[in-house]
Every structure is written in structure tokens, then in C-alpha cells.
GROMACS .gro file of N, CA and C in nm:
model
  222
    1MET      N    1  27.108   1.029 -12.210
    1MET     CA    2  26.965   1.091 -12.148
    1MET      C    3  26.747   1.016 -12.206
    2LYS      N    4  26.844   1.007 -12.324
    2LYS     CA    5  26.710   1.006 -12.444
    2LYS      C    6  26.813   0.917 -12.500
    3GLU      N    7  26.890   0.774 -12.462
    3GLU     CA    8  26.874   0.709 -12.521
    3GLU      C    9  26.846   0.606 -12.436
    4CYS      N   10  26.875   0.624 -12.307
    4CYS     CA   11  26.790   0.547 -12.192
    4CYS      C   12  26.674   0.553 -12.168
    5ASN      N   13  26.576   0.708 -12.264
    5ASN     CA   14  26.414   0.661 -12.259
    5ASN      C   15  26.366   0.590 -12.354
    6THR      N   16  26.415   0.554 -12.448
    6THR     CA   17  26.340   0.512 -12.577
    6THR      C   18  26.467   0.394 -12.521
    7VAL      N   19  26.489   0.331 -12.431
    7VAL     CA   20  26.512   0.161 -12.424
    7VAL      C   21  26.418   0.142 -12.327
    8LEU      N   22  26.400   0.226 -12.274
    8LEU     CA   23  26.274   0.173 -12.165
    8LEU      C   24  26.173   0.255 -12.293
    9SER      N   25  26.145   0.307 -12.333
    9SER     CA   26  25.949   0.325 -12.398
    9SER      C   27  25.896   0.172 -12.466
   10THR      N   28  26.075   0.111 -12.557
   10THR     CA   29  26.061   0.029 -12.633
   10THR      C   30  25.990  -0.030 -12.591
   11ARG      N   31  26.135  -0.116 -12.461
   11ARG     CA   32  26.070  -0.279 -12.347
   11ARG      C   33  25.907  -0.221 -12.274
   12LEU      N   34  25.924  -0.097 -12.260
   12LEU     CA   35  25.739  -0.072 -12.269
   12LEU      C   36  25.590  -0.137 -12.345
   13ALA      N   37  25.634  -0.066 -12.425
   13ALA     CA   38  25.521  -0.093 -12.519
   13ALA      C   39  25.585  -0.270 -12.530
   14ALA      N   40  25.699  -0.294 -12.543
   14ALA     CA   41  25.702  -0.493 -12.575
   14ALA      C   42  25.644  -0.494 -12.446
   15VAL      N   43  25.608  -0.469 -12.342
   15VAL     CA   44  25.518  -0.545 -12.236
   15VAL      C   45  25.382  -0.540 -12.237
   16GLU      N   46  25.345  -0.383 -12.310
   16GLU     CA   47  25.187  -0.377 -12.304
   16GLU      C   48  25.134  -0.475 -12.451
   17GLN      N   49  25.252  -0.478 -12.460
   17GLN     CA   50  25.137  -0.574 -12.617
   17GLN      C   51  25.132  -0.693 -12.569
   18LEU      N   52  25.242  -0.731 -12.515
   18LEU     CA   53  25.216  -0.894 -12.485
   18LEU      C   54  25.082  -0.922 -12.322
   19LYS      N   55  25.137  -0.833 -12.278
   19LYS     CA   56  24.983  -0.824 -12.161
   19LYS      C   57  24.849  -0.774 -12.231
   20ASN      N   58  24.871  -0.712 -12.367
   20ASN     CA   59  24.734  -0.704 -12.382
   20ASN      C   60  24.691  -0.819 -12.502
   21ALA      N   61  24.812  -0.906 -12.540
   21ALA     CA   62  24.788  -1.047 -12.579
   21ALA      C   63  24.686  -1.091 -12.431
   22ARG      N   64  24.713  -1.112 -12.356
   22ARG     CA   65  24.724  -1.210 -12.287
   22ARG      C   66  24.565  -1.153 -12.163
   23LYS      N   67  24.573  -1.058 -12.209
   23LYS     CA   68  24.408  -1.082 -12.118
   23LYS      C   69  24.299  -1.028 -12.245
   24ALA      N   70  24.340  -1.075 -12.408
   24ALA     CA   71  24.269  -1.082 -12.551
   24ALA      C   72  24.194  -1.179 -12.523
   25GLN      N   73  24.335  -1.320 -12.538
   25GLN     CA   74  24.283  -1.488 -12.477
   25GLN      C   75  24.222  -1.484 -12.341
   26ASP      N   76  24.217  -1.376 -12.274
   26ASP     CA   77  24.203  -1.391 -12.129
   26ASP      C   78  24.226  -1.543 -12.045
   27MET      N   79  24.329  -1.511 -12.037
   27MET     CA   80  24.446  -1.567 -11.963
   27MET      C   81  24.454  -1.503 -11.864
   28THR      N   82  24.535  -1.594 -11.763
   28THR     CA   83  24.596  -1.577 -11.612
   28THR      C   84  24.761  -1.599 -11.623
   29GLN      N   85  24.782  -1.506 -11.571
   29GLN     CA   86  24.868  -1.495 -11.482
   29GLN      C   87  24.985  -1.630 -11.531
   30GLU      N   88  24.829  -1.652 -11.409
   30GLU     CA   89  24.919  -1.833 -11.348
   30GLU      C   90  24.933  -1.905 -11.486
   31THR      N   91  24.807  -1.954 -11.575
   31THR     CA   92  24.813  -1.978 -11.655
   31THR      C   93  24.959  -1.894 -11.773
   32LEU      N   94  24.946  -1.833 -11.837
   32LEU     CA   95  25.031  -1.804 -11.855
   32LEU      C   96  25.197  -1.820 -11.834
   33ALA      N   97  25.180  -1.838 -11.706
   33ALA     CA   98  25.335  -1.896 -11.603
   33ALA      C   99  25.381  -2.044 -11.628
   34GLU      N  100  25.226  -2.092 -11.661
   34GLU     CA  101  25.322  -2.280 -11.656
   34GLU      C  102  25.336  -2.260 -11.819
   35ARG      N  103  25.336  -2.184 -11.897
   35ARG     CA  104  25.331  -2.217 -12.016
   35ARG      C  105  25.446  -2.178 -12.048
   36VAL      N  106  25.533  -2.067 -11.971
   36VAL     CA  107  25.646  -2.029 -11.985
   36VAL      C  108  25.740  -2.099 -11.871
   37GLY      N  109  25.694  -2.179 -11.802
   37GLY     CA  110  25.767  -2.214 -11.771
   37GLY      C  111  25.880  -2.139 -11.612
   38THR      N  112  25.764  -2.006 -11.572
   38THR     CA  113  25.778  -1.979 -11.507
   38THR      C  114  25.720  -1.932 -11.400
   39LYS      N  115  25.729  -1.841 -11.258
   39LYS     CA  116  25.635  -1.849 -11.142
   39LYS      C  117  25.593  -1.731 -11.181
   40LYS      N  118  25.417  -1.746 -11.132
   40LYS     CA  119  25.328  -1.584 -11.159
   40LYS      C  120  25.412  -1.469 -11.147
   41SER      N  121  25.434  -1.514 -10.973
   41SER     CA  122  25.567  -1.339 -10.988
   41SER      C  123  25.648  -1.273 -11.036
   42ASN      N  124  25.682  -1.387 -11.188
   42ASN     CA  125  25.830  -1.381 -11.345
   42ASN      C  126  25.641  -1.245 -11.380
   43ILE      N  127  25.579  -1.286 -11.386
   43ILE     CA  128  25.430  -1.295 -11.517
   43ILE      C  129  25.415  -1.157 -11.462
   44SER      N  130  25.377  -1.089 -11.367
   44SER     CA  131  25.310  -0.981 -11.274
   44SER      C  132  25.423  -0.928 -11.282
   45ARG      N  133  25.534  -0.936 -11.195
   45ARG     CA  134  25.683  -0.887 -11.276
   45ARG      C  135  25.707  -0.708 -11.326
   46PHE      N  136  25.714  -0.859 -11.440
   46PHE     CA  137  25.737  -0.815 -11.601
   46PHE      C  138  25.599  -0.724 -11.638
   47GLU      N  139  25.456  -0.790 -11.642
   47GLU     CA  140  25.369  -0.680 -11.737
   47GLU      C  141  25.370  -0.537 -11.679
   48SER      N  142  25.409  -0.534 -11.431
   48SER     CA  143  25.419  -0.424 -11.416
   48SER      C  144  25.559  -0.369 -11.421
   49GLY      N  145  25.652  -0.391 -11.528
   49GLY     CA  146  25.735  -0.322 -11.568
   49GLY      C  147  25.895  -0.255 -11.491
   50LYS      N  148  25.861  -0.399 -11.362
   50LYS     CA  149  25.940  -0.399 -11.300
   50LYS      C  150  26.050  -0.468 -11.313
   51TYR      N  151  26.052  -0.546 -11.463
   51TYR     CA  152  26.182  -0.642 -11.450
   51TYR      C  153  26.183  -0.603 -11.626
   52ASN      N  154  26.378  -0.679 -11.656
   52ASN     CA  155  26.418  -0.582 -11.742
   52ASN      C  156  26.412  -0.723 -11.767
   53PRO      N  157  26.332  -0.782 -11.833
   53PRO     CA  158  26.307  -0.907 -11.920
   53PRO      C  159  26.447  -0.907 -12.077
   54SER      N  160  26.503  -1.113 -12.087
   54SER     CA  161  26.634  -1.048 -12.146
   54SER      C  162  26.453  -1.197 -12.310
   55LEU      N  163  26.606  -1.090 -12.360
   55LEU     CA  164  26.550  -1.158 -12.557
   55LEU      C  165  26.433  -1.283 -12.512
   56ASP      N  166  26.546  -1.372 -12.446
   56ASP     CA  167  26.498  -1.548 -12.489
   56ASP      C  168  26.337  -1.516 -12.346
   57PHE      N  169  26.321  -1.402 -12.258
   57PHE     CA  170  26.208  -1.461 -12.198
   57PHE      C  171  26.086  -1.370 -12.330
   58LEU      N  172  26.125  -1.319 -12.260
   58LEU     CA  173  26.026  -1.229 -12.421
   58LEU      C  174  25.923  -1.298 -12.498
   59VAL      N  175  26.074  -1.378 -12.596
   59VAL     CA  176  26.088  -1.527 -12.751
   59VAL      C  177  25.941  -1.601 -12.613
   60LYS      N  178  25.955  -1.667 -12.488
   60LYS     CA  179  25.910  -1.794 -12.467
   60LYS      C  180  25.800  -1.696 -12.451
   61ILE      N  181  25.727  -1.590 -12.412
   61ILE     CA  182  25.622  -1.554 -12.368
   61ILE      C  183  25.545  -1.502 -12.494
   62ALA      N  184  25.591  -1.450 -12.561
   62ALA     CA  185  25.529  -1.429 -12.754
   62ALA      C  186  25.436  -1.617 -12.766
   63ASP      N  187  25.581  -1.698 -12.786
   63ASP     CA  188  25.479  -1.766 -12.858
   63ASP      C  189  25.393  -1.883 -12.724
   64SER      N  190  25.363  -1.839 -12.570
   64SER     CA  191  25.268  -1.888 -12.488
   64SER      C  192  25.155  -1.785 -12.528
   65LEU      N  193  25.182  -1.705 -12.589
   65LEU     CA  194  25.061  -1.680 -12.626
   65LEU      C  195  24.971  -1.661 -12.807
   66GLY      N  196  25.105  -1.734 -12.893
   66GLY     CA  197  25.085  -1.838 -13.078
   66GLY      C  198  25.147  -1.687 -13.078
   67LYS      N  199  25.196  -1.576 -13.050
   67LYS     CA  200  25.295  -1.460 -13.080
   67LYS      C  201  25.464  -1.488 -13.139
   68GLN      N  202  25.505  -1.396 -13.218
   68GLN     CA  203  25.638  -1.366 -13.225
   68GLN      C  204  25.673  -1.213 -13.171
   69ILE      N  205  25.838  -1.213 -13.164
   69ILE     CA  206  25.912  -1.141 -13.124
   69ILE      C  207  25.898  -1.064 -13.256
   70GLN      N  208  25.953  -0.968 -13.320
   70GLN     CA  209  26.051  -0.868 -13.423
   70GLN      C  210  26.066  -0.769 -13.375
   71ILE      N  211  26.163  -0.765 -13.429
   71ILE     CA  212  26.277  -0.693 -13.362
   71ILE      C  213  26.293  -0.604 -13.530
   72LYS      N  214  26.334  -0.480 -13.530
   72LYS     CA  215  26.323  -0.395 -13.623
   72LYS      C  216  26.497  -0.242 -13.572
   73ILE      N  217  26.540  -0.272 -13.664
   73ILE     CA  218  26.670  -0.198 -13.638
   73ILE      C  219  26.652  -0.039 -13.768
   74LYS      N  220  26.714   0.046 -13.672
   74LYS     CA  221  26.676   0.155 -13.819
   74LYS      C  222  26.735   0.265 -13.765
   0.00000   0.00000   0.00000
């Protein structure tokens, strides 16, 4: 169970960081969706935590925000 909670908290932390980056740029979900090449509803589900994004999707979002994804294995 602890492993599952770790995965969930890691994913939610990534979602929160990307959501905050979007808001800091005064960017709408619609604009981000256009840049990523997806629908606004997918961005909304992603930001609400109701979507388990692929690494590719995370990278596309980060890139669209001028950010990078860093992964650390401990």
C-alpha cells in the first residue's frame, strides 16, 4: 500500500507543479491544450488528478510551458 501512495503522491506533485507553472504564466487550459496538441478536457482532467498521464504527455506539457521534466531514481 505504501508503494501505491508513493506513486500517487509523486504524480500529484508533478501535476501541481505543472498546473502552477501554467497559472504563473497566466495561461488558460485552452491555450495549453492547443500548444500540447490535445483537448482542453484532457488538460482539465490532468490538472484535477483524474488522469494518469504518460511520461510523453508530461514532457509535452512541460515543454509547452518552457519547463523540463526531471526524474530522480533513489
